[in-house]
PDB file of C-alpha atoms in Angstrom:
ATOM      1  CA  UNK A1077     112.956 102.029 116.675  1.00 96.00           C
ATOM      2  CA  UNK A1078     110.013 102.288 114.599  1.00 97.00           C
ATOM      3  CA  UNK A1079     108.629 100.000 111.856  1.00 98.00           C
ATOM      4  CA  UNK A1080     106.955 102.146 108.987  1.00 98.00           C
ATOM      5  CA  UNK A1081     104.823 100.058 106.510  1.00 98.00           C
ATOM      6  CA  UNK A1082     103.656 100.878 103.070  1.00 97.00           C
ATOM      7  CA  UNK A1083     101.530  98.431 101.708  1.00 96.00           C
ATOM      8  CA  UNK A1084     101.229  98.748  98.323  1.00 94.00           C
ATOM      9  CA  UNK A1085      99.254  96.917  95.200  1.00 92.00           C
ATOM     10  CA  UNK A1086     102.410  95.496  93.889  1.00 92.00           C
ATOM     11  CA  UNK A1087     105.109  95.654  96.925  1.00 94.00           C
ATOM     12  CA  UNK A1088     104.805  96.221 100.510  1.00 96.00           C
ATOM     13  CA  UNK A1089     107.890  98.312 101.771  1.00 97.00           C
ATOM     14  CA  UNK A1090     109.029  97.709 105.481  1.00 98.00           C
ATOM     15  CA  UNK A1091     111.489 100.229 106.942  1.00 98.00           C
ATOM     16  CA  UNK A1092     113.350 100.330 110.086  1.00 97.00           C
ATOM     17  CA  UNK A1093     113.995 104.124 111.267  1.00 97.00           C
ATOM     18  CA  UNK A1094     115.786 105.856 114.232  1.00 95.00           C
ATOM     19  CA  UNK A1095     114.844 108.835 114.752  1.00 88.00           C
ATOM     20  CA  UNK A1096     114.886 110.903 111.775  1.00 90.00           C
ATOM     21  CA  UNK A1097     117.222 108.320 109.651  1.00 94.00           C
ATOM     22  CA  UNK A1098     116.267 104.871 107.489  1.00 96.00           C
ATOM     23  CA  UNK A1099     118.088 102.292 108.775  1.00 96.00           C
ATOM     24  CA  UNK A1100     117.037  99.355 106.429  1.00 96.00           C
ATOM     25  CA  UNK A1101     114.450  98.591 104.218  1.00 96.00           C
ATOM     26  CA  UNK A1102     112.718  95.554 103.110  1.00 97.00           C
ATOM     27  CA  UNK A1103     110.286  94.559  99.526  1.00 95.00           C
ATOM     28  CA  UNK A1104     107.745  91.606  99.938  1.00 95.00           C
ATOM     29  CA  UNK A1105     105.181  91.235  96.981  1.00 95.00           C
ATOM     30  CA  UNK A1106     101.927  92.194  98.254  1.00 95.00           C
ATOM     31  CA  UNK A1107     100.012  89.147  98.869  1.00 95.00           C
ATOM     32  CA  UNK A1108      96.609  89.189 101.092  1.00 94.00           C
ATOM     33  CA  UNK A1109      96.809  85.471 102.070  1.00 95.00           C
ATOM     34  CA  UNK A1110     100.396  85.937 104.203  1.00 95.00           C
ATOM     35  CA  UNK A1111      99.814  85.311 107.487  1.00 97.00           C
ATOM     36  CA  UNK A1112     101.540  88.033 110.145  1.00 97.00           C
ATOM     37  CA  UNK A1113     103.528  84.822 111.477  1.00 97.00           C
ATOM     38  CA  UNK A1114     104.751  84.739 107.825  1.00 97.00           C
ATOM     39  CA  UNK A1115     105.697  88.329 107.785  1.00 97.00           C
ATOM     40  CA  UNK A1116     107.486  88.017 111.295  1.00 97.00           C
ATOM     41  CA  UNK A1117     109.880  84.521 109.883  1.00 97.00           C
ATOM     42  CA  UNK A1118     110.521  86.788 106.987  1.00 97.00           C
ATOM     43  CA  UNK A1119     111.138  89.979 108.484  1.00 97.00           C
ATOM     44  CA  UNK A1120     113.038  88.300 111.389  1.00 97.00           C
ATOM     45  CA  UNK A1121     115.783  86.793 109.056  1.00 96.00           C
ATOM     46  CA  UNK A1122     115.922  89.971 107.045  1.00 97.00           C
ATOM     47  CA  UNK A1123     116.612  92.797 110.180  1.00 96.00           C
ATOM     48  CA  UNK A1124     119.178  89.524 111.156  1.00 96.00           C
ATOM     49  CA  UNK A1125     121.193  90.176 107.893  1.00 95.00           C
ATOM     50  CA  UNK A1126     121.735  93.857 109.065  1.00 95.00           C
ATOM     51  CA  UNK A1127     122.426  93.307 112.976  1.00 95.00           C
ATOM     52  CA  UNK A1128     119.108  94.073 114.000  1.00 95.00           C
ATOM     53  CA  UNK A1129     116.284  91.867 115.571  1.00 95.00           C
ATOM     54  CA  UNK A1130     111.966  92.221 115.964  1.00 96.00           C
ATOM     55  CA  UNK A1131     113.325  93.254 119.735  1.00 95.00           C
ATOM     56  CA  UNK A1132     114.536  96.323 118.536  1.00 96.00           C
ATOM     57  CA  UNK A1133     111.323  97.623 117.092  1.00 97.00           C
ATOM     58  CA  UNK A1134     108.702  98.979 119.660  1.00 95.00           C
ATOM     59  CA  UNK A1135     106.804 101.436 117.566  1.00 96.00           C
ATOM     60  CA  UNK A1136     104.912 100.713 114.096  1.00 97.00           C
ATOM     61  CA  UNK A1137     102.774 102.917 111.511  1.00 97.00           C
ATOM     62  CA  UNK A1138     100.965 101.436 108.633  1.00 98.00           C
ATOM     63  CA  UNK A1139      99.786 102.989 105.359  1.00 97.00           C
ATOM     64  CA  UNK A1140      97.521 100.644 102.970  1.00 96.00           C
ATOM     65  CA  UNK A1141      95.504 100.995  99.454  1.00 95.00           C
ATOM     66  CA  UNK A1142      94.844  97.264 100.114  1.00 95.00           C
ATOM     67  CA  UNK A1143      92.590  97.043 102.780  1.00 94.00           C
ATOM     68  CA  UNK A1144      92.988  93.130 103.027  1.00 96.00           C
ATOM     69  CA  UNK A1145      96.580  93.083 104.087  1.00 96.00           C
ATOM     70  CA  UNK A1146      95.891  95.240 106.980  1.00 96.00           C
ATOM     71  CA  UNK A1147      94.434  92.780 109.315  1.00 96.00           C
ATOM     72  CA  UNK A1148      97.784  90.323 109.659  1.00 97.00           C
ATOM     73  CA  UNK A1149      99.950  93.902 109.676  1.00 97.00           C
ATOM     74  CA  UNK A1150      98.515  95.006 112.214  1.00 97.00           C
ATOM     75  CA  UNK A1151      98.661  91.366 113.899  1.00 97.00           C
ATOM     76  CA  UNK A1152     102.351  91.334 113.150  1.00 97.00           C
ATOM     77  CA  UNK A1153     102.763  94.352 114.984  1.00 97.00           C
ATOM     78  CA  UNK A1154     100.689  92.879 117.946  1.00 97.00           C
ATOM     79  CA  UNK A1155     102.259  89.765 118.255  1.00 96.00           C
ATOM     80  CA  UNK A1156     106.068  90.231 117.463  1.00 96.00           C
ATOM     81  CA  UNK A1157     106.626  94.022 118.117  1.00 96.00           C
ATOM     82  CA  UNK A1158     104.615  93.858 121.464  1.00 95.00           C
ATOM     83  CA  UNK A1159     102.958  97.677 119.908  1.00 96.00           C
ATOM     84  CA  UNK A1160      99.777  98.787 118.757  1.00 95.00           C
ATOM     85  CA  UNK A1161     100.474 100.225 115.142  1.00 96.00           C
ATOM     86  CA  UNK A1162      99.572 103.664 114.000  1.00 96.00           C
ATOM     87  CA  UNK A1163      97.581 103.538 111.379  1.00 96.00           C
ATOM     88  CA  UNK A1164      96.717 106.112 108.385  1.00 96.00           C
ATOM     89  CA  UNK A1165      92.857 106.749 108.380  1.00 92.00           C
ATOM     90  CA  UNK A1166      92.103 105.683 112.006  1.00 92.00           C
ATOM     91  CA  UNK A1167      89.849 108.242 113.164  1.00 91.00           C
ATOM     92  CA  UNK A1168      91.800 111.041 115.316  1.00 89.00           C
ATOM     93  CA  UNK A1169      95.390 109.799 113.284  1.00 93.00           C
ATOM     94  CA  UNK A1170      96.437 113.748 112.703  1.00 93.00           C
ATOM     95  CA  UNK A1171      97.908 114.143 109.364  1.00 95.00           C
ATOM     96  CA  UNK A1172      98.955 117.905 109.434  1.00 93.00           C
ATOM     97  CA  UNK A1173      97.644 118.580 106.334  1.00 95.00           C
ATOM     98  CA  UNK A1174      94.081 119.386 104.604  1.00 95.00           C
ATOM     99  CA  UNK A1175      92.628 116.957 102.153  1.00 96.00           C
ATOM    100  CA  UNK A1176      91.100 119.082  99.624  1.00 96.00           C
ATOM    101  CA  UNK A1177      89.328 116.290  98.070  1.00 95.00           C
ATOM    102  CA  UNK A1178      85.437 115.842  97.186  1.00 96.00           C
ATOM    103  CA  UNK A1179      85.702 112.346  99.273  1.00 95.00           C
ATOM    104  CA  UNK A1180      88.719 112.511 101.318  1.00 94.00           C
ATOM    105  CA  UNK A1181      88.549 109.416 103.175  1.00 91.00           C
ATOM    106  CA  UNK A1182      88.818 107.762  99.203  1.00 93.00           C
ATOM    107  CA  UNK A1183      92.423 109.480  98.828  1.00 95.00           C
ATOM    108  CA  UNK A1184      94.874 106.560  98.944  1.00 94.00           C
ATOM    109  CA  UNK A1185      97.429 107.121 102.139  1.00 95.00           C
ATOM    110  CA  UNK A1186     100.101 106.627  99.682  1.00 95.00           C
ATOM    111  CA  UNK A1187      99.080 109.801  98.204  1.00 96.00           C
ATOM    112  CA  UNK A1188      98.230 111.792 101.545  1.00 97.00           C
ATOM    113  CA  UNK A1189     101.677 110.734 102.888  1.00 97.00           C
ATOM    114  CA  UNK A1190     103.423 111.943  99.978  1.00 97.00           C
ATOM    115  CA  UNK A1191     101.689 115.300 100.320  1.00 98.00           C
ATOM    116  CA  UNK A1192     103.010 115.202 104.035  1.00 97.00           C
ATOM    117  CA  UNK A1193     106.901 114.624 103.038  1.00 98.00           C
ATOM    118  CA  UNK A1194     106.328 116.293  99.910  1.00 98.00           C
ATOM    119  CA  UNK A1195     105.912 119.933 101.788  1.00 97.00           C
ATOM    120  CA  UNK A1196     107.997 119.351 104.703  1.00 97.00           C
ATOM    121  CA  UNK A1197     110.918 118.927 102.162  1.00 97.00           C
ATOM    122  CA  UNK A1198     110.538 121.233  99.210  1.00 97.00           C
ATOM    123  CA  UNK A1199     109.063 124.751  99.473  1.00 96.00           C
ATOM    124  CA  UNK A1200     106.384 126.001  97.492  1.00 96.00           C
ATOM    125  CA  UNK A1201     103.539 124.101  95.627  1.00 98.00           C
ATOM    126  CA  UNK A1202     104.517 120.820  94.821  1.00 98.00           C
ATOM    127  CA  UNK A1203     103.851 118.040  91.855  1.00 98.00           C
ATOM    128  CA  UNK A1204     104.571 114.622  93.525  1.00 98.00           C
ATOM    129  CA  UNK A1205     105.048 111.915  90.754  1.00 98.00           C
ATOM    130  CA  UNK A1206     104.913 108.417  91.880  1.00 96.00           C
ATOM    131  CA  UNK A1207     105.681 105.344  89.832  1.00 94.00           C
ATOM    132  CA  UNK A1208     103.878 102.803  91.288  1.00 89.00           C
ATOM    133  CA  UNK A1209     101.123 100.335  89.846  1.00 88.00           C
ATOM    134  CA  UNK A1210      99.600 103.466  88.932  1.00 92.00           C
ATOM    135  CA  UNK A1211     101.398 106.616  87.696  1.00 95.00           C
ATOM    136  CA  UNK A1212     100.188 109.190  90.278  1.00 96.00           C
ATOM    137  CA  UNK A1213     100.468 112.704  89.934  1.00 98.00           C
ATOM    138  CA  UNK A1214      99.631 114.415  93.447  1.00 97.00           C
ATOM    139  CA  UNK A1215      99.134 117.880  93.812  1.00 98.00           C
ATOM    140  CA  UNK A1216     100.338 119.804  97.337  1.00 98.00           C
ATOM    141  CA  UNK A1217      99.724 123.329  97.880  1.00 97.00           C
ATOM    142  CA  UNK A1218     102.267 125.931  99.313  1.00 97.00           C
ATOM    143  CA  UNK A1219     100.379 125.523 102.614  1.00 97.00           C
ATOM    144  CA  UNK A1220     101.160 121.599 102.698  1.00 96.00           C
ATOM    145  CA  UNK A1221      96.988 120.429 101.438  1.00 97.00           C
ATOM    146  CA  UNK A1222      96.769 117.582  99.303  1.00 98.00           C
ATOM    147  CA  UNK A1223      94.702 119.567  96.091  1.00 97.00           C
ATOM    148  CA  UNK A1224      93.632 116.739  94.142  1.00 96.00           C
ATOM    149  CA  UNK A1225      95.986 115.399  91.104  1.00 97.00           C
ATOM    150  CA  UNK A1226      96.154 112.965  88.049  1.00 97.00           C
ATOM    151  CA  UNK A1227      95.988 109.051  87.992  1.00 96.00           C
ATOM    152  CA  UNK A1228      96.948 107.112  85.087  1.00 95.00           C
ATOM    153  CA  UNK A1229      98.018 103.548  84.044  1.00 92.00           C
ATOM    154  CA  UNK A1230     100.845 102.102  85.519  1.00 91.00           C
ATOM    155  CA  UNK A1231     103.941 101.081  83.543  1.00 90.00           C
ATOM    156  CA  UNK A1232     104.449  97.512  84.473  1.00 88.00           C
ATOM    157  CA  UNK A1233     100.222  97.186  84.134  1.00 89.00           C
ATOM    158  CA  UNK A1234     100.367  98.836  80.055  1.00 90.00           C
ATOM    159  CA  UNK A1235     103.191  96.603  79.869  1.00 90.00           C
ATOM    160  CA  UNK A1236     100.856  93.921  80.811  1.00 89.00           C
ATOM    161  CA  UNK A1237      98.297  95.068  78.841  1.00 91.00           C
ATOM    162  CA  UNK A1238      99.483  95.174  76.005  1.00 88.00           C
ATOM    163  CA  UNK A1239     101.353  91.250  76.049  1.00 89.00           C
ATOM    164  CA  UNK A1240      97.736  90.276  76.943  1.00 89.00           C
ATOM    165  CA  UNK A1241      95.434  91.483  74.720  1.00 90.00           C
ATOM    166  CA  UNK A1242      97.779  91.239  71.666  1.00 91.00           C
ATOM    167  CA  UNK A1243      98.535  87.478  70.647  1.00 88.00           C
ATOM    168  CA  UNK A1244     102.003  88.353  68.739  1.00 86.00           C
ATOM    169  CA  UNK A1245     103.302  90.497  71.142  1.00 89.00           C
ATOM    170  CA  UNK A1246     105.451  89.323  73.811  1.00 89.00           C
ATOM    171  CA  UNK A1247     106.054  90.112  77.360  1.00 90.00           C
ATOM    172  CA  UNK A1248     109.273  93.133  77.641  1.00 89.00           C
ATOM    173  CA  UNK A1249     111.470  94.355  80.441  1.00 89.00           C
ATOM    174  CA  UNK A1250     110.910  98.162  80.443  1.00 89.00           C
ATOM    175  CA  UNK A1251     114.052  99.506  78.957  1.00 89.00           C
ATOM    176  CA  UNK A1252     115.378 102.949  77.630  1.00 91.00           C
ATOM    177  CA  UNK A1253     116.072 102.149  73.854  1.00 91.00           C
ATOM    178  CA  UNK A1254     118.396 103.028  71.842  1.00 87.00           C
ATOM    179  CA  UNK A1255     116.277 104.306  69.169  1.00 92.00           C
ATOM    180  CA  UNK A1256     112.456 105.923  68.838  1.00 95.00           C
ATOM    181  CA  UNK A1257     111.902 103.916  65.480  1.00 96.00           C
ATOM    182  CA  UNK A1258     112.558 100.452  66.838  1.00 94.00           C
ATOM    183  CA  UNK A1259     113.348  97.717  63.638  1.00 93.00           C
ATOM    184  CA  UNK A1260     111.816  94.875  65.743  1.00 94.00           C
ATOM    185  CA  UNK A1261     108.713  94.041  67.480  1.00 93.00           C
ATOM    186  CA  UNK A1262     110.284  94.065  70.721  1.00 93.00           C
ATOM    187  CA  UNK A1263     112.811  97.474  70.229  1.00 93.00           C
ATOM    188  CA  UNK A1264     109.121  99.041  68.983  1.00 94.00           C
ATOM    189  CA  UNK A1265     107.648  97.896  72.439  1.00 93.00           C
ATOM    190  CA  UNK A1266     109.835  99.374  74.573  1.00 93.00           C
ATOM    191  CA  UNK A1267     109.844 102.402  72.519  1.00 94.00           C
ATOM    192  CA  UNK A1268     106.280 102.661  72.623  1.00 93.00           C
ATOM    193  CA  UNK A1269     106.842 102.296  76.210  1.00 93.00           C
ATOM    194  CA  UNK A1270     109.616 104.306  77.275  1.00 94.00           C
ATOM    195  CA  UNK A1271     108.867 107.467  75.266  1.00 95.00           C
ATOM    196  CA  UNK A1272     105.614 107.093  75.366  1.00 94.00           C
ATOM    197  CA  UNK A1273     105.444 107.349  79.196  1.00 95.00           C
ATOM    198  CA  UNK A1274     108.145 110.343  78.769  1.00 95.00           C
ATOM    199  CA  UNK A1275     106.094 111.972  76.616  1.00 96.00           C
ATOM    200  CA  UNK A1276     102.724 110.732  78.889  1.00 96.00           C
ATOM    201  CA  UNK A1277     104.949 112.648  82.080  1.00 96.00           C
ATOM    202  CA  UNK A1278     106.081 115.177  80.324  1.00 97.00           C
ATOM    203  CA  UNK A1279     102.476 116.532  79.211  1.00 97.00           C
ATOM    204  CA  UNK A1280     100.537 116.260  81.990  1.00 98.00           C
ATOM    205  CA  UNK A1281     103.705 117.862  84.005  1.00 98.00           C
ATOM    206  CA  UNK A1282     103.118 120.625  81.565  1.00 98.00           C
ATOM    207  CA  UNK A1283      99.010 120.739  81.591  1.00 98.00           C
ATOM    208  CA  UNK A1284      99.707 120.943  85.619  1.00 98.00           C
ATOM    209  CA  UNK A1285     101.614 123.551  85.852  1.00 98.00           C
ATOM    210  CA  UNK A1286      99.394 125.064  83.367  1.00 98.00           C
ATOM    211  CA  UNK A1287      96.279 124.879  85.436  1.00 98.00           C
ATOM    212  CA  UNK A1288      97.802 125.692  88.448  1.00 97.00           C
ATOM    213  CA  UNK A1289      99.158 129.022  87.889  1.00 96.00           C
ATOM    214  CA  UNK A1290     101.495 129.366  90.037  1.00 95.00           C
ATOM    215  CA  UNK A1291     105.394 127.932  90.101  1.00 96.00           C
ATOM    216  CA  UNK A1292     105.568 124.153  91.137  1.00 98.00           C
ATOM    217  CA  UNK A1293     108.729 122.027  92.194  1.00 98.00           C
ATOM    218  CA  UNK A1294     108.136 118.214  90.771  1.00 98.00           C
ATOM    219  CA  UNK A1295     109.818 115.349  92.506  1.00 98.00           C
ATOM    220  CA  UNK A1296     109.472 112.277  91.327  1.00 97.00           C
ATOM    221  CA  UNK A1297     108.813 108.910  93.597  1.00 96.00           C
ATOM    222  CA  UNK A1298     108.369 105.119  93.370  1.00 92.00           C
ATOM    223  CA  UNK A1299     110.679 101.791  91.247  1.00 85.00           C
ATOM    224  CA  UNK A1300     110.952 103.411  88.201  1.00 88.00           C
ATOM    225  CA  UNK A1301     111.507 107.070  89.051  1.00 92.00           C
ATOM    226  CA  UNK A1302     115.255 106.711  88.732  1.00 89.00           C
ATOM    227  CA  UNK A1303     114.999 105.140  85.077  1.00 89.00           C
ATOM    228  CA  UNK A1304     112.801 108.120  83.729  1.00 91.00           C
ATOM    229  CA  UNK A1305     114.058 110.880  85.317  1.00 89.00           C
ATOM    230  CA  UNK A1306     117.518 111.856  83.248  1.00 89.00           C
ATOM    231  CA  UNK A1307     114.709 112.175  80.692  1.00 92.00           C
ATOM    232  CA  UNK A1308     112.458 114.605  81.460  1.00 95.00           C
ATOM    233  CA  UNK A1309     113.744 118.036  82.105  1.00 93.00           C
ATOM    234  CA  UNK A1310     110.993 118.890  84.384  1.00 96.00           C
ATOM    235  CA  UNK A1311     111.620 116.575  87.125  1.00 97.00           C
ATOM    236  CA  UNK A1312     113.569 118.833  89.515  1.00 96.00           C
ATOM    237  CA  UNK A1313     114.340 116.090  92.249  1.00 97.00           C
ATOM    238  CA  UNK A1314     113.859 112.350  92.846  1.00 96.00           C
ATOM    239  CA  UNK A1315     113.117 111.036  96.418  1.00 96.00           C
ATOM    240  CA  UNK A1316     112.981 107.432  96.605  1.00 94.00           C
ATOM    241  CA  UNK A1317     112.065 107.118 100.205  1.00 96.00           C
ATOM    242  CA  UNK A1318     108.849 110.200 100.308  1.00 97.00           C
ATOM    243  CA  UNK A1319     106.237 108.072 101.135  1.00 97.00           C
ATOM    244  CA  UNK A1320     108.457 105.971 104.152  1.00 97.00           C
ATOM    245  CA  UNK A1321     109.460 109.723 105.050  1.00 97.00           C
ATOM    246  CA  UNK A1322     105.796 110.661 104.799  1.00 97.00           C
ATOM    247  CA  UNK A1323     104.895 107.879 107.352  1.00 97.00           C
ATOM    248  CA  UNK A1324     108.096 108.938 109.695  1.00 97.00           C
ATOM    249  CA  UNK A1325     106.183 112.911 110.086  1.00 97.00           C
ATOM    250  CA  UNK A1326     102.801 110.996 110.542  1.00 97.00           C
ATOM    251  CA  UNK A1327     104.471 109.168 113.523  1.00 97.00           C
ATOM    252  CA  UNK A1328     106.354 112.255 115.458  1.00 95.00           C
ATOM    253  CA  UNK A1329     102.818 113.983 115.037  1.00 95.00           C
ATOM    254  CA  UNK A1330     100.980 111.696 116.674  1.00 95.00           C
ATOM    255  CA  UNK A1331     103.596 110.587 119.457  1.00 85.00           C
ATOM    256  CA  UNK A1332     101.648 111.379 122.388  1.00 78.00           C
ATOM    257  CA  UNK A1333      97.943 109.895 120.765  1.00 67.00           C
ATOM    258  CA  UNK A1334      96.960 106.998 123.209  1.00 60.00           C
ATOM    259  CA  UNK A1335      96.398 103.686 121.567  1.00 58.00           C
ATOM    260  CA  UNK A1336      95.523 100.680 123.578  1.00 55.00           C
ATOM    261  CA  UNK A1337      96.883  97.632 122.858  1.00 56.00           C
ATOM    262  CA  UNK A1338      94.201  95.053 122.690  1.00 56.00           C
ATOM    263  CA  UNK A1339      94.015  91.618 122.542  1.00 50.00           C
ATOM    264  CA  UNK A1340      94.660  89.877 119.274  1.00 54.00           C
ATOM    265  CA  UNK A1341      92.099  89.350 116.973  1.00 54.00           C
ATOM    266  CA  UNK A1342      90.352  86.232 116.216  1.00 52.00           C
ATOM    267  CA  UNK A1343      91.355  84.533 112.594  1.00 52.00           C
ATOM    268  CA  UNK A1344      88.991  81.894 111.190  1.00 52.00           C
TER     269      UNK A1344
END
């Protein structure tokens, strides 16, 4: 079976898939000072739970914005999978789609891999909203290129924001509220918030499309998809798992690509 790992800012999503289906999936907060042996206790326990074991896993892939966790990943696939990981941005790692970028090699692999699951899924030109530490609107083509997109503040980080720079205001759960005028500090918050990152979606959604020219499905990604989407008419489909899926294509592709396992690399 094959490990496929998203490392994110906030989270780091392992999944465990068989063939063309997600067997499990685990969160661990994204922190640069675990060790892989760390990861492999954790992980071990976890794949335990659902009748599975590190044994089982002989193939791994790895997509990362945070370059620092990479090096005890990839160690945690050396060591306890016995494999040498796949990972997205290795020179010769075929992708199966264009990067229309000025810099491609800056696009984030979350992005590229939600470009790749993005157009094997859904036909036509696609708008790929992901909630994650940033809101990320990606842009695929009808042809399957990544064509650029939109990058604005997270939720959880305005959130933040917002209980940090303001001494009166206190830290919120994100919440639909009842009401738009809120009577309270915290009911004004979350309004602030909530409809404020509808109306945020909703806009850029719009100036998109706009742009564009040309019909676009949007499918919305990442935690807090599911809480915003009943809201805003022009999401046409969520899909939690289009980035692990994204990762999945990656692999098939590049099935036959020799990769050597080395040695293990030295830590200080």
């Amino acid at each position: 079976m094959l490990l496929a790992i998203d490392a994110g800012n906030t989270n780091i999503v392992f999944a465990v898939c068989d063939g063309g289906t997600i067997r499990a999936q685990f969160r661990a907060a994204t922190r640069t000072t675990r060790t892989a042996d760390e990861y492999a206790v954790w992980l071990a326990g976890l794949l335990n739970l659902h009748g599975l074991n590190l044994a089982d896993l002989t193939e791994a892939i790895i997509g990362t914005v945070v370059p620092a966790a990479l090096f005890d990943l990839r160690n945690l696939c050396r060591d306890y999978l016995r494999c040498e990981p796949l990972i997205i941005g290795t020179p010769g790692v075929a992708l199966g789609i264009g990067v229309k970028a000025d810099r491609p090699a800056a696009v984030g692999s979350d992005r590229l891999m939600n470009t790749v699951a993005a157009h094997d899924r859904y036909k036509g030109a696609v708008i790929v909203v992901d909630f994650g530490t940033a809101t990320n609107f990606d842009i695929v083509s009808e042809t399957g290129d990544y064509e650029g997109g939109v990058i604005a503040p997270g939720i959880n980080l305005s959130v933040e924001a917002l209980h940090r720079a303001a001494a009166l205001l206190p830290r919120i759960a994100i919440a639909r509220p009842q009401a738009v005028i809120g009577k309270d500090t915290v009911p004004a918050m979350q309004s602030g918030i909530y409809w404020g990152y509808v109306g945020l979606i909703e806009g850029l959604i719009a100036r998109i499309k706009a742009e564009y020219g040309k019909p676009m499905t949007v499918v919305a990604t990442g935690g807090l998809a599911s809480l915003f989407h009943r809201q805003i008419s022009a999401i046409d489909h969520v899909d939690a798992d289009l980035t692990i899926r994204g990762l999945m294509l990656v692999h098939q592709r590049n099935a036959h690509r020799p990769r050597a396992f080395p040695l293990r690399e030295p830590t200080d």
